[in-house]
Amino acid sequence: MAEAMTQHAAPDAERVEALALERVRALKPYVPGLQPAPGEGWLKLNTNEWPYPPSPRVAEAIAAEVEQLPYYPQPTSLRLREAIAAAEGLQGPDWVLAGNGSDDCLNLLLRAFCDARAAAGSLEPTYGLYAVLAAIQGTPFHTVPLPESLELPVATLAALPCRLLFVPHPHAPLGRVWSLDALQSLAERFSGILVIDEAYIAFAGPDASARQLLERHPRLVITRTFSKSHGLAGLRVGFCLAHPALIGLLDRVRESYNLDRLAQAGARAALEDTAYYAPLTQRIVASRERFCQGLDALGWAYAPTGANFVFAEPPGASPERAKQLYEALAAERVLVRHFPRSALTSKGLRMSVGTEGAMEQLLDRLSTWTQTHA
Ligand SMILES: *Cc1c(COP(=O)(O)O)cnc(C)c1O
């Protein structure tokens, strides 16, 4: 019986493949950063996760929710959305959509606004998932190169023939914080939906967010996540903020139970515990500044960053040298990220800001490598 099944497996697999949509057969899926198993001794600085535990209130809230698991969750995540609206000083929950991670929000935006004739776009380089989500639904994806000056190319972005434009703020993977003037000018000039992806905004200082532009711009969407700033990447909670009419459109194409009970309860508890998160956020920012000073001392160059990561190049930078360094670090169980496909990123590494101890270890390794590979 088992043998008979294996004999049939190969031809059936081919037929299944042939039945798939052409764009699915051609799809290059998103490649997430490696996730080695805990306890294998890796210094993991490759996916910009929060390096501390989440607030202890998250565990309490999740434990208290367990007895409700026989029942479906609130389909609209209403209480979480009310808490987010209050925290953001918005009029009510109809300004907020909760997502299964902010990746879910990005997908819903494409689902609501884009198809084969309505394109999407972003900078180059940018967060790699945008193009993959566009390809999944056969949406053309256009990009504008980020100039070496790292100034936001407002006029060229605004002129892209796109229905939907994604701008990470701070920029991923370089960390640049855009001026609010530049973002506002883009919001005014671009005629489609402008998505400002604020996955890393918690580390950019108190006044950096495009939140203050929201009421005046009905075609502006801000996406956020609990993954990078609340230690909840594993819980999958993100959200977007926009005018109620736009939120209503996204709500139409949302899976009806996109956030489970544990996620809704855990995220709400995290949001309320600002006393826990604020000082740890400050610690991460302080570690980032110390790490940058360390890089200065080694003669490395780095992009100005308002995120919880640093993009940096060693002296004598080249794509080959960056690859060598990436591999040397990986051989010592230090995991960072190298993006070889874009000219602006091929010569350096993107390193997440971890705990104080992790950053000291990383600087030690970089120092040794820099001295032995002059
Ligand atoms: C990590 C990241 C996200 C995804 O966040 P999730 O909420 O974990 O899905 C979105 N945008 C950017 C730029 C990111 O770096």
mmCIF file of C-alpha atoms and ligand atoms in Angstrom:
data_model
loop_
_atom_site.group_PDB
_atom_site.id
_atom_site.type_symbol
_atom_site.label_atom_id
_atom_site.label_comp_id
_atom_site.label_asym_id
_atom_site.label_seq_id
_atom_site.Cartn_x
_atom_site.Cartn_y
_atom_site.Cartn_z
ATOM 1 C CA MET A 1 0.000 0.000 0.000
ATOM 2 C CA ALA A 2 2.689 2.461 1.019
ATOM 3 C CA GLU A 3 4.724 1.504 -2.060
ATOM 4 C CA ALA A 4 1.760 1.972 -4.384
ATOM 5 C CA MET A 5 1.315 5.482 -2.967
ATOM 6 C CA THR A 6 4.925 6.492 -3.530
ATOM 7 C CA GLN A 7 4.765 5.267 -7.130
ATOM 8 C CA HIS A 8 1.916 7.640 -7.836
ATOM 9 C CA ALA A 9 3.369 10.588 -5.926
ATOM 10 C CA ALA A 10 5.615 12.027 -8.641
ATOM 11 C CA PRO A 11 3.212 12.217 -11.638
ATOM 12 C CA ASP A 12 0.429 13.554 -9.392
ATOM 13 C CA ALA A 13 2.709 16.254 -8.056
ATOM 14 C CA GLU A 14 3.432 17.344 -11.617
ATOM 15 C CA ARG A 15 -0.250 17.477 -12.477
ATOM 16 C CA VAL A 16 -0.983 19.517 -9.387
ATOM 17 C CA GLU A 17 1.809 21.921 -10.314
ATOM 18 C CA ALA A 18 0.381 22.248 -13.839
ATOM 19 C CA LEU A 19 -3.037 23.093 -12.417
ATOM 20 C CA ALA A 20 -1.688 26.014 -10.362
ATOM 21 C CA LEU A 21 -2.028 29.590 -11.608
ATOM 22 C CA GLU A 22 0.906 30.638 -13.763
ATOM 23 C CA ARG A 23 1.840 33.447 -11.402
ATOM 24 C CA VAL A 24 1.912 31.004 -8.499
ATOM 25 C CA ARG A 25 4.196 28.630 -10.429
ATOM 26 C CA ALA A 26 6.489 31.556 -11.237
ATOM 27 C CA LEU A 27 6.419 32.976 -7.698
ATOM 28 C CA LYS A 28 9.640 33.496 -5.754
ATOM 29 C CA PRO A 29 8.359 33.300 -2.174
ATOM 30 C CA TYR A 30 9.480 35.713 0.514
ATOM 31 C CA VAL A 31 12.620 34.516 2.304
ATOM 32 C CA PRO A 32 12.331 35.318 6.020
ATOM 33 C CA GLY A 33 15.464 35.667 8.149
ATOM 34 C CA LEU A 34 16.692 32.360 9.567
ATOM 35 C CA GLN A 35 15.103 31.248 12.839
ATOM 36 C CA PRO A 36 17.530 28.808 14.502
ATOM 37 C CA ALA A 37 16.090 26.754 17.369
ATOM 38 C CA PRO A 38 16.566 28.351 20.799
ATOM 39 C CA GLY A 39 19.331 26.790 22.877
ATOM 40 C CA GLU A 40 21.632 26.243 19.894
ATOM 41 C CA GLY A 41 23.779 29.128 21.087
ATOM 42 C CA TRP A 42 23.211 31.595 18.263
ATOM 43 C CA LEU A 43 23.651 35.314 18.714
ATOM 44 C CA LYS A 44 20.528 36.157 16.765
ATOM 45 C CA LEU A 45 20.634 39.670 15.321
ATOM 46 C CA ASN A 46 19.000 39.100 11.935
ATOM 47 C CA THR A 47 15.261 39.806 12.207
ATOM 48 C CA ASN A 48 15.040 42.887 14.445
ATOM 49 C CA GLU A 49 13.068 41.238 17.206
ATOM 50 C CA TRP A 50 12.714 42.844 20.633
ATOM 51 C CA PRO A 51 15.577 41.397 22.709
ATOM 52 C CA TYR A 52 13.795 41.292 26.099
ATOM 53 C CA PRO A 53 10.827 39.254 27.322
ATOM 54 C CA PRO A 54 7.368 40.741 26.751
ATOM 55 C CA SER A 55 5.588 42.414 29.691
ATOM 56 C CA PRO A 56 4.637 39.831 32.361
ATOM 57 C CA ARG A 57 1.050 41.087 31.979
ATOM 58 C CA VAL A 58 0.938 39.487 28.538
ATOM 59 C CA ALA A 59 1.346 35.998 30.027
ATOM 60 C CA GLU A 60 -1.330 36.757 32.644
ATOM 61 C CA ALA A 61 -3.790 38.001 30.052
ATOM 62 C CA ILE A 62 -3.180 35.019 27.782
ATOM 63 C CA ALA A 63 -3.528 32.544 30.673
ATOM 64 C CA ALA A 64 -6.813 34.165 31.692
ATOM 65 C CA GLU A 65 -8.105 33.848 28.131
ATOM 66 C CA VAL A 66 -7.445 30.112 27.834
ATOM 67 C CA GLU A 67 -10.763 29.072 29.345
ATOM 68 C CA GLN A 68 -12.540 31.043 26.590
ATOM 69 C CA LEU A 69 -10.793 29.087 23.818
ATOM 70 C CA PRO A 70 -13.845 26.918 23.022
ATOM 71 C CA TYR A 71 -15.510 30.108 21.759
ATOM 72 C CA TYR A 72 -14.657 32.041 18.605
ATOM 73 C CA PRO A 73 -12.811 35.303 19.162
ATOM 74 C CA GLN A 74 -14.345 38.722 18.637
ATOM 75 C CA PRO A 75 -14.259 38.855 14.811
ATOM 76 C CA THR A 76 -13.448 42.565 14.683
ATOM 77 C CA SER A 77 -10.886 42.642 17.551
ATOM 78 C CA LEU A 78 -13.020 45.476 18.900
ATOM 79 C CA ARG A 79 -11.546 45.863 22.385
ATOM 80 C CA LEU A 80 -8.001 45.819 21.040
ATOM 81 C CA ARG A 81 -8.923 48.400 18.408
ATOM 82 C CA GLU A 82 -10.523 50.611 21.066
ATOM 83 C CA ALA A 83 -7.354 50.424 23.127
ATOM 84 C CA ILE A 84 -5.207 51.284 20.095
ATOM 85 C CA ALA A 85 -7.455 54.219 19.148
ATOM 86 C CA ALA A 86 -7.226 55.552 22.705
ATOM 87 C CA ALA A 87 -3.435 55.147 22.797
ATOM 88 C CA GLU A 88 -3.135 56.983 19.458
ATOM 89 C CA GLY A 89 -5.537 59.784 20.368
ATOM 90 C CA LEU A 90 -7.913 58.781 17.562
ATOM 91 C CA GLN A 91 -11.652 59.349 17.727
ATOM 92 C CA GLY A 92 -12.639 55.706 17.844
ATOM 93 C CA PRO A 93 -11.990 52.120 16.766
ATOM 94 C CA ASP A 94 -13.291 52.786 13.242
ATOM 95 C CA TRP A 95 -9.890 54.439 12.592
ATOM 96 C CA VAL A 96 -8.107 51.142 13.338
ATOM 97 C CA LEU A 97 -7.909 47.727 11.668
ATOM 98 C CA ALA A 98 -6.191 44.890 13.545
ATOM 99 C CA GLY A 99 -4.122 42.391 11.580
ATOM 100 C CA ASN A 100 -2.454 39.035 12.054
ATOM 101 C CA GLY A 101 0.875 40.835 12.133
ATOM 102 C CA SER A 102 1.244 44.003 10.083
ATOM 103 C CA ASP A 103 2.024 41.669 7.153
ATOM 104 C CA ASP A 104 -1.699 40.816 7.198
ATOM 105 C CA CYS A 105 -2.519 44.547 6.924
ATOM 106 C CA LEU A 106 -0.123 44.942 3.982
ATOM 107 C CA ASN A 107 -1.777 41.992 2.261
ATOM 108 C CA LEU A 108 -5.282 43.386 2.841
ATOM 109 C CA LEU A 109 -4.188 46.699 1.331
ATOM 110 C CA LEU A 110 -3.057 44.934 -1.833
ATOM 111 C CA ARG A 111 -6.204 42.818 -1.889
ATOM 112 C CA ALA A 112 -8.451 45.883 -1.638
ATOM 113 C CA PHE A 113 -6.625 48.227 -4.006
ATOM 114 C CA CYS A 114 -4.483 46.286 -6.502
ATOM 115 C CA ASP A 115 -4.815 43.781 -9.310
ATOM 116 C CA ALA A 116 -3.230 43.186 -12.736
ATOM 117 C CA ARG A 117 -4.212 46.701 -13.853
ATOM 118 C CA ALA A 118 -3.746 48.595 -10.573
ATOM 119 C CA ALA A 119 -0.054 48.510 -9.651
ATOM 120 C CA ALA A 120 1.842 48.845 -6.379
ATOM 121 C CA GLY A 121 5.229 50.410 -5.733
ATOM 122 C CA SER A 122 7.943 51.327 -3.261
ATOM 123 C CA LEU A 123 11.558 52.372 -2.961
ATOM 124 C CA GLU A 124 14.489 50.146 -3.938
ATOM 125 C CA PRO A 125 15.755 48.760 -1.621
ATOM 126 C CA THR A 126 12.706 48.230 0.563
ATOM 127 C CA TYR A 127 10.966 45.632 2.742
ATOM 128 C CA GLY A 128 11.039 42.513 0.569
ATOM 129 C CA LEU A 129 7.543 41.324 1.346
ATOM 130 C CA TYR A 130 5.736 44.113 -0.578
ATOM 131 C CA ALA A 131 6.838 42.783 -3.970
ATOM 132 C CA VAL A 132 6.005 39.188 -3.027
ATOM 133 C CA LEU A 133 2.485 40.100 -1.878
ATOM 134 C CA ALA A 134 2.009 42.001 -5.141
ATOM 135 C CA ALA A 135 3.241 39.029 -7.218
ATOM 136 C CA ILE A 136 0.870 36.663 -5.392
ATOM 137 C CA GLN A 137 -2.064 38.520 -6.853
ATOM 138 C CA GLY A 138 -0.558 39.382 -10.205
ATOM 139 C CA THR A 139 -0.007 43.046 -9.404
ATOM 140 C CA PRO A 140 2.810 44.888 -11.223
ATOM 141 C CA PHE A 141 5.337 46.333 -8.778
ATOM 142 C CA HIS A 142 7.321 49.498 -9.585
ATOM 143 C CA THR A 143 10.243 50.928 -7.643
ATOM 144 C CA VAL A 144 12.191 54.170 -7.401
ATOM 145 C CA PRO A 145 15.856 53.836 -6.402
ATOM 146 C CA LEU A 146 16.700 55.411 -3.073
ATOM 147 C CA PRO A 147 19.493 57.910 -3.892
ATOM 148 C CA GLU A 148 22.917 57.682 -2.193
ATOM 149 C CA SER A 149 22.008 60.874 -0.319
ATOM 150 C CA LEU A 150 19.266 58.838 1.390
ATOM 151 C CA GLU A 151 16.792 61.682 0.809
ATOM 152 C CA LEU A 152 13.219 60.600 0.065
ATOM 153 C CA PRO A 153 12.724 60.988 -3.731
ATOM 154 C CA VAL A 154 9.311 62.614 -3.302
ATOM 155 C CA ALA A 155 8.696 63.792 -6.879
ATOM 156 C CA THR A 156 9.591 60.469 -8.551
ATOM 157 C CA LEU A 157 7.653 58.441 -5.994
ATOM 158 C CA ALA A 158 4.605 60.659 -6.420
ATOM 159 C CA ALA A 159 4.790 60.182 -10.209
ATOM 160 C CA LEU A 160 4.869 56.349 -10.094
ATOM 161 C CA PRO A 161 1.889 54.869 -11.966
ATOM 162 C CA CYS A 162 0.643 53.096 -8.833
ATOM 163 C CA ARG A 163 -2.564 52.649 -6.915
ATOM 164 C CA LEU A 164 -0.673 51.809 -3.719
ATOM 165 C CA LEU A 165 2.720 53.087 -2.558
ATOM 166 C CA PHE A 166 4.656 51.556 0.367
ATOM 167 C CA VAL A 167 7.181 53.687 2.259
ATOM 168 C CA PRO A 168 8.846 52.107 5.297
ATOM 169 C CA HIS A 169 9.464 54.754 8.003
ATOM 170 C CA PRO A 170 12.090 54.329 9.403
ATOM 171 C CA HIS A 171 13.321 52.856 6.154
ATOM 172 C CA ALA A 172 14.012 49.136 5.984
ATOM 173 C CA PRO A 173 16.719 47.951 5.635
ATOM 174 C CA LEU A 174 18.729 51.180 6.068
ATOM 175 C CA GLY A 175 17.030 52.750 9.114
ATOM 176 C CA ARG A 176 16.554 56.261 7.748
ATOM 177 C CA VAL A 177 13.847 58.413 9.377
ATOM 178 C CA TRP A 178 12.143 60.636 6.800
ATOM 179 C CA SER A 179 11.229 64.229 7.611
ATOM 180 C CA LEU A 180 7.533 64.816 8.200
ATOM 181 C CA ASP A 181 7.707 67.571 5.577
ATOM 182 C CA ALA A 182 8.834 65.048 2.965
ATOM 183 C CA LEU A 183 6.138 62.562 3.973
ATOM 184 C CA GLN A 184 3.480 65.244 3.953
ATOM 185 C CA SER A 185 4.546 66.458 0.551
ATOM 186 C CA LEU A 186 4.376 62.866 -0.746
ATOM 187 C CA ALA A 187 0.913 62.417 0.773
ATOM 188 C CA GLU A 188 -0.250 65.577 -0.985
ATOM 189 C CA ARG A 189 1.272 64.814 -4.373
ATOM 190 C CA PHE A 190 0.667 61.066 -4.748
ATOM 191 C CA SER A 191 -2.822 60.404 -6.100
ATOM 192 C CA GLY A 192 -3.204 56.810 -4.830
ATOM 193 C CA ILE A 193 -3.095 55.257 -1.370
ATOM 194 C CA LEU A 194 0.113 56.039 0.527
ATOM 195 C CA VAL A 195 1.103 53.376 3.069
ATOM 196 C CA ILE A 196 3.657 54.484 5.637
ATOM 197 C CA ASP A 197 4.973 51.301 7.243
ATOM 198 C CA GLU A 198 5.971 52.262 10.783
ATOM 199 C CA ALA A 199 7.161 48.838 11.962
ATOM 200 C CA TYR A 200 10.167 50.505 13.663
ATOM 201 C CA ILE A 201 8.728 53.889 14.673
ATOM 202 C CA ALA A 202 9.023 53.166 18.422
ATOM 203 C CA PHE A 203 12.799 53.613 18.147
ATOM 204 C CA ALA A 204 12.700 56.856 16.141
ATOM 205 C CA GLY A 205 11.869 59.340 18.899
ATOM 206 C CA PRO A 206 8.584 60.813 20.094
ATOM 207 C CA ASP A 207 7.688 63.131 17.184
ATOM 208 C CA ALA A 208 8.789 61.075 14.201
ATOM 209 C CA SER A 209 5.511 59.312 13.424
ATOM 210 C CA ALA A 210 3.347 60.280 10.479
ATOM 211 C CA ARG A 211 0.406 59.859 12.894
ATOM 212 C CA GLN A 212 0.023 63.650 13.069
ATOM 213 C CA LEU A 213 -0.709 63.746 9.301
ATOM 214 C CA LEU A 214 -3.500 61.197 9.489
ATOM 215 C CA GLU A 215 -6.645 63.331 9.994
ATOM 216 C CA ARG A 216 -5.731 65.651 7.126
ATOM 217 C CA HIS A 217 -5.010 62.896 4.573
ATOM 218 C CA PRO A 218 -7.865 60.503 3.772
ATOM 219 C CA ARG A 219 -5.651 58.434 1.424
ATOM 220 C CA LEU A 220 -2.919 57.868 4.026
ATOM 221 C CA VAL A 221 -2.490 54.562 5.885
ATOM 222 C CA ILE A 222 -0.035 53.954 8.725
ATOM 223 C CA THR A 223 0.849 50.351 9.575
ATOM 224 C CA ARG A 224 2.394 49.314 12.900
ATOM 225 C CA THR A 225 3.296 46.082 14.635
ATOM 226 C CA PHE A 226 3.751 44.602 18.119
ATOM 227 C CA SER A 227 6.559 42.445 16.708
ATOM 228 C CA LYS A 228 9.530 44.813 16.926
ATOM 229 C CA SER A 229 8.505 47.095 19.806
ATOM 230 C CA HIS A 230 6.570 44.831 22.208
ATOM 231 C CA GLY A 231 8.358 41.490 22.137
ATOM 232 C CA LEU A 232 5.406 39.799 20.446
ATOM 233 C CA ALA A 233 6.666 38.739 17.008
ATOM 234 C CA GLY A 234 5.528 35.209 17.863
ATOM 235 C CA LEU A 235 1.973 36.324 18.712
ATOM 236 C CA ARG A 236 1.352 37.958 15.285
ATOM 237 C CA VAL A 237 -0.362 41.278 15.952
ATOM 238 C CA GLY A 238 -0.195 44.426 13.839
ATOM 239 C CA PHE A 239 -2.617 47.147 12.885
ATOM 240 C CA CYS A 240 -3.261 49.994 10.519
ATOM 241 C CA LEU A 241 -4.555 53.462 11.138
ATOM 242 C CA ALA A 242 -6.536 55.394 8.516
ATOM 243 C CA HIS A 243 -9.740 57.320 7.914
ATOM 244 C CA PRO A 244 -12.839 55.189 8.654
ATOM 245 C CA ALA A 245 -13.841 54.977 4.973
ATOM 246 C CA LEU A 246 -10.497 53.385 4.120
ATOM 247 C CA ILE A 247 -10.553 51.086 7.163
ATOM 248 C CA GLY A 248 -14.049 49.993 6.078
ATOM 249 C CA LEU A 249 -12.700 48.879 2.688
ATOM 250 C CA LEU A 250 -9.945 46.811 4.288
ATOM 251 C CA ASP A 251 -12.456 45.314 6.686
ATOM 252 C CA ARG A 252 -14.493 43.978 3.744
ATOM 253 C CA VAL A 253 -11.595 41.851 2.486
ATOM 254 C CA ARG A 254 -10.351 40.704 5.899
ATOM 255 C CA GLU A 255 -10.586 37.069 7.061
ATOM 256 C CA SER A 256 -13.424 37.085 9.581
ATOM 257 C CA TYR A 257 -11.353 35.738 12.497
ATOM 258 C CA ASN A 258 -7.934 37.104 11.563
ATOM 259 C CA LEU A 259 -6.776 37.518 15.195
ATOM 260 C CA ASP A 260 -7.201 34.696 17.658
ATOM 261 C CA ARG A 261 -8.275 35.201 21.277
ATOM 262 C CA LEU A 262 -4.784 34.894 22.725
ATOM 263 C CA ALA A 263 -3.405 37.474 20.314
ATOM 264 C CA GLN A 264 -6.155 39.984 21.058
ATOM 265 C CA ALA A 265 -5.790 39.572 24.830
ATOM 266 C CA GLY A 266 -1.983 39.550 24.818
ATOM 267 C CA ALA A 267 -1.648 42.612 22.610
ATOM 268 C CA ARG A 268 -4.127 44.556 24.722
ATOM 269 C CA ALA A 269 -2.165 43.775 27.883
ATOM 270 C CA ALA A 270 1.080 44.835 26.204
ATOM 271 C CA LEU A 271 -0.402 48.103 24.985
ATOM 272 C CA GLU A 272 -1.499 49.008 28.507
ATOM 273 C CA ASP A 273 1.902 48.362 30.088
ATOM 274 C CA THR A 274 3.752 51.450 28.882
ATOM 275 C CA ALA A 275 5.577 51.581 32.218
ATOM 276 C CA TYR A 276 7.277 48.331 31.229
ATOM 277 C CA TYR A 277 8.030 49.103 27.583
ATOM 278 C CA ALA A 278 9.140 52.753 27.685
ATOM 279 C CA PRO A 279 12.382 52.266 29.658
ATOM 280 C CA LEU A 280 13.324 49.136 27.679
ATOM 281 C CA THR A 281 12.794 51.020 24.428
ATOM 282 C CA GLN A 282 15.179 53.664 25.782
ATOM 283 C CA ARG A 283 17.696 50.939 26.600
ATOM 284 C CA ILE A 284 17.572 49.633 23.033
ATOM 285 C CA VAL A 285 18.088 53.154 21.675
ATOM 286 C CA ALA A 286 21.026 53.652 24.080
ATOM 287 C CA SER A 287 22.537 50.306 22.958
ATOM 288 C CA ARG A 288 22.172 51.398 19.350
ATOM 289 C CA GLU A 289 24.004 54.661 20.025
ATOM 290 C CA ARG A 290 26.796 52.848 21.878
ATOM 291 C CA PHE A 291 27.085 50.302 19.062
ATOM 292 C CA CYS A 292 27.370 53.117 16.486
ATOM 293 C CA GLN A 293 30.152 54.726 18.527
ATOM 294 C CA GLY A 294 31.892 51.359 18.556
ATOM 295 C CA LEU A 295 31.566 51.132 14.771
ATOM 296 C CA ASP A 296 33.038 54.643 14.477
ATOM 297 C CA ALA A 297 36.025 53.534 16.519
ATOM 298 C CA LEU A 298 36.552 50.572 14.145
ATOM 299 C CA GLY A 299 36.418 52.836 11.088
ATOM 300 C CA TRP A 300 33.114 51.425 9.851
ATOM 301 C CA ALA A 301 30.520 53.556 8.027
ATOM 302 C CA TYR A 302 26.850 53.317 8.951
ATOM 303 C CA ALA A 303 23.582 54.821 7.765
ATOM 304 C CA PRO A 304 21.853 57.189 10.195
ATOM 305 C CA THR A 305 19.209 55.059 11.886
ATOM 306 C CA GLY A 306 16.028 55.560 13.876
ATOM 307 C CA ALA A 307 15.250 51.842 13.992
ATOM 308 C CA ASN A 308 16.359 48.959 16.221
ATOM 309 C CA PHE A 309 18.955 47.958 13.648
ATOM 310 C CA VAL A 310 22.066 49.423 12.091
ATOM 311 C CA PHE A 311 23.132 49.081 8.472
ATOM 312 C CA ALA A 312 26.927 49.335 8.324
ATOM 313 C CA GLU A 313 29.861 48.766 5.990
ATOM 314 C CA PRO A 314 33.395 47.735 6.959
ATOM 315 C CA PRO A 315 36.415 49.766 5.789
ATOM 316 C CA GLY A 316 37.215 48.937 2.158
ATOM 317 C CA ALA A 317 33.638 47.805 1.636
ATOM 318 C CA SER A 318 32.707 45.602 -1.327
ATOM 319 C CA PRO A 319 29.965 43.030 -1.961
ATOM 320 C CA GLU A 320 32.519 40.188 -1.704
ATOM 321 C CA ARG A 321 33.855 41.502 1.598
ATOM 322 C CA ALA A 322 30.334 41.808 3.017
ATOM 323 C CA LYS A 323 29.581 38.212 1.983
ATOM 324 C CA GLN A 324 32.850 36.976 3.530
ATOM 325 C CA LEU A 325 32.073 38.804 6.734
ATOM 326 C CA TYR A 326 28.521 37.463 6.838
ATOM 327 C CA GLU A 327 29.873 33.938 6.464
ATOM 328 C CA ALA A 328 32.645 34.440 9.015
ATOM 329 C CA LEU A 329 30.065 35.641 11.543
ATOM 330 C CA ALA A 330 27.683 32.770 10.746
ATOM 331 C CA ALA A 331 30.544 30.292 11.254
ATOM 332 C CA GLU A 332 30.844 31.739 14.778
ATOM 333 C CA ARG A 333 27.087 31.432 15.279
ATOM 334 C CA VAL A 334 26.435 35.143 14.921
ATOM 335 C CA LEU A 335 23.449 35.731 12.673
ATOM 336 C CA VAL A 336 22.962 39.083 10.901
ATOM 337 C CA ARG A 337 21.529 39.956 7.473
ATOM 338 C CA HIS A 338 23.200 40.580 4.117
ATOM 339 C CA PHE A 339 21.084 41.872 1.206
ATOM 340 C CA PRO A 340 23.303 41.282 -1.843
ATOM 341 C CA ARG A 341 20.715 42.133 -4.509
ATOM 342 C CA SER A 342 20.537 45.896 -4.074
ATOM 343 C CA ALA A 343 23.496 48.188 -4.838
ATOM 344 C CA LEU A 344 22.823 50.292 -1.746
ATOM 345 C CA THR A 345 22.946 47.278 0.586
ATOM 346 C CA SER A 346 25.290 44.771 -1.059
ATOM 347 C CA LYS A 347 28.442 46.141 0.607
ATOM 348 C CA GLY A 348 27.223 46.044 4.193
ATOM 349 C CA LEU A 349 25.312 44.148 6.821
ATOM 350 C CA ARG A 350 22.143 44.894 8.676
ATOM 351 C CA MET A 351 22.505 44.134 12.350
ATOM 352 C CA SER A 352 19.633 44.126 14.844
ATOM 353 C CA VAL A 353 20.155 45.894 18.163
ATOM 354 C CA GLY A 354 20.010 43.212 20.842
ATOM 355 C CA THR A 355 20.774 43.298 24.544
ATOM 356 C CA GLU A 356 23.795 45.222 25.851
ATOM 357 C CA GLY A 357 25.702 41.942 26.171
ATOM 358 C CA ALA A 358 24.834 40.840 22.652
ATOM 359 C CA MET A 359 26.053 44.133 21.191
ATOM 360 C CA GLU A 360 29.347 43.896 23.083
ATOM 361 C CA GLN A 361 29.882 40.401 21.721
ATOM 362 C CA LEU A 362 29.036 41.530 18.203
ATOM 363 C CA LEU A 363 31.419 44.512 18.399
ATOM 364 C CA ASP A 364 34.151 42.159 19.644
ATOM 365 C CA ARG A 365 33.700 39.902 16.615
ATOM 366 C CA LEU A 366 33.580 42.865 14.224
ATOM 367 C CA SER A 367 36.712 44.307 15.812
ATOM 368 C CA THR A 368 38.639 41.038 15.439
ATOM 369 C CA TRP A 369 37.475 40.604 11.842
ATOM 370 C CA THR A 370 38.338 44.195 10.919
ATOM 371 C CA GLN A 371 41.875 43.814 12.340
ATOM 372 C CA THR A 372 42.492 40.463 10.665
ATOM 373 C CA HIS A 373 41.008 41.504 7.304
ATOM 374 C CA ALA A 374 42.490 44.983 6.814
HETATM 375 C C1 LIG B 1 9.023 43.220 10.468
HETATM 376 C C2 LIG B 1 8.376 44.119 9.491
HETATM 377 C C3 LIG B 1 7.018 44.030 9.210
HETATM 378 C C4 LIG B 1 6.170 42.870 9.650
HETATM 379 O O1 LIG B 1 5.765 42.901 10.906
HETATM 380 P P1 LIG B 1 4.774 41.795 11.476
HETATM 381 O O2 LIG B 1 3.827 42.594 12.274
HETATM 382 O O3 LIG B 1 5.615 40.866 12.275
HETATM 383 O O4 LIG B 1 4.079 41.091 10.341
HETATM 384 C C5 LIG B 1 6.448 44.960 8.359
HETATM 385 N N1 LIG B 1 7.195 45.920 7.786
HETATM 386 C C6 LIG B 1 8.506 46.024 8.007
HETATM 387 C C7 LIG B 1 9.275 47.106 7.347
HETATM 388 C C8 LIG B 1 9.139 45.118 8.858
HETATM 389 O O5 LIG B 1 10.452 45.182 9.036
#
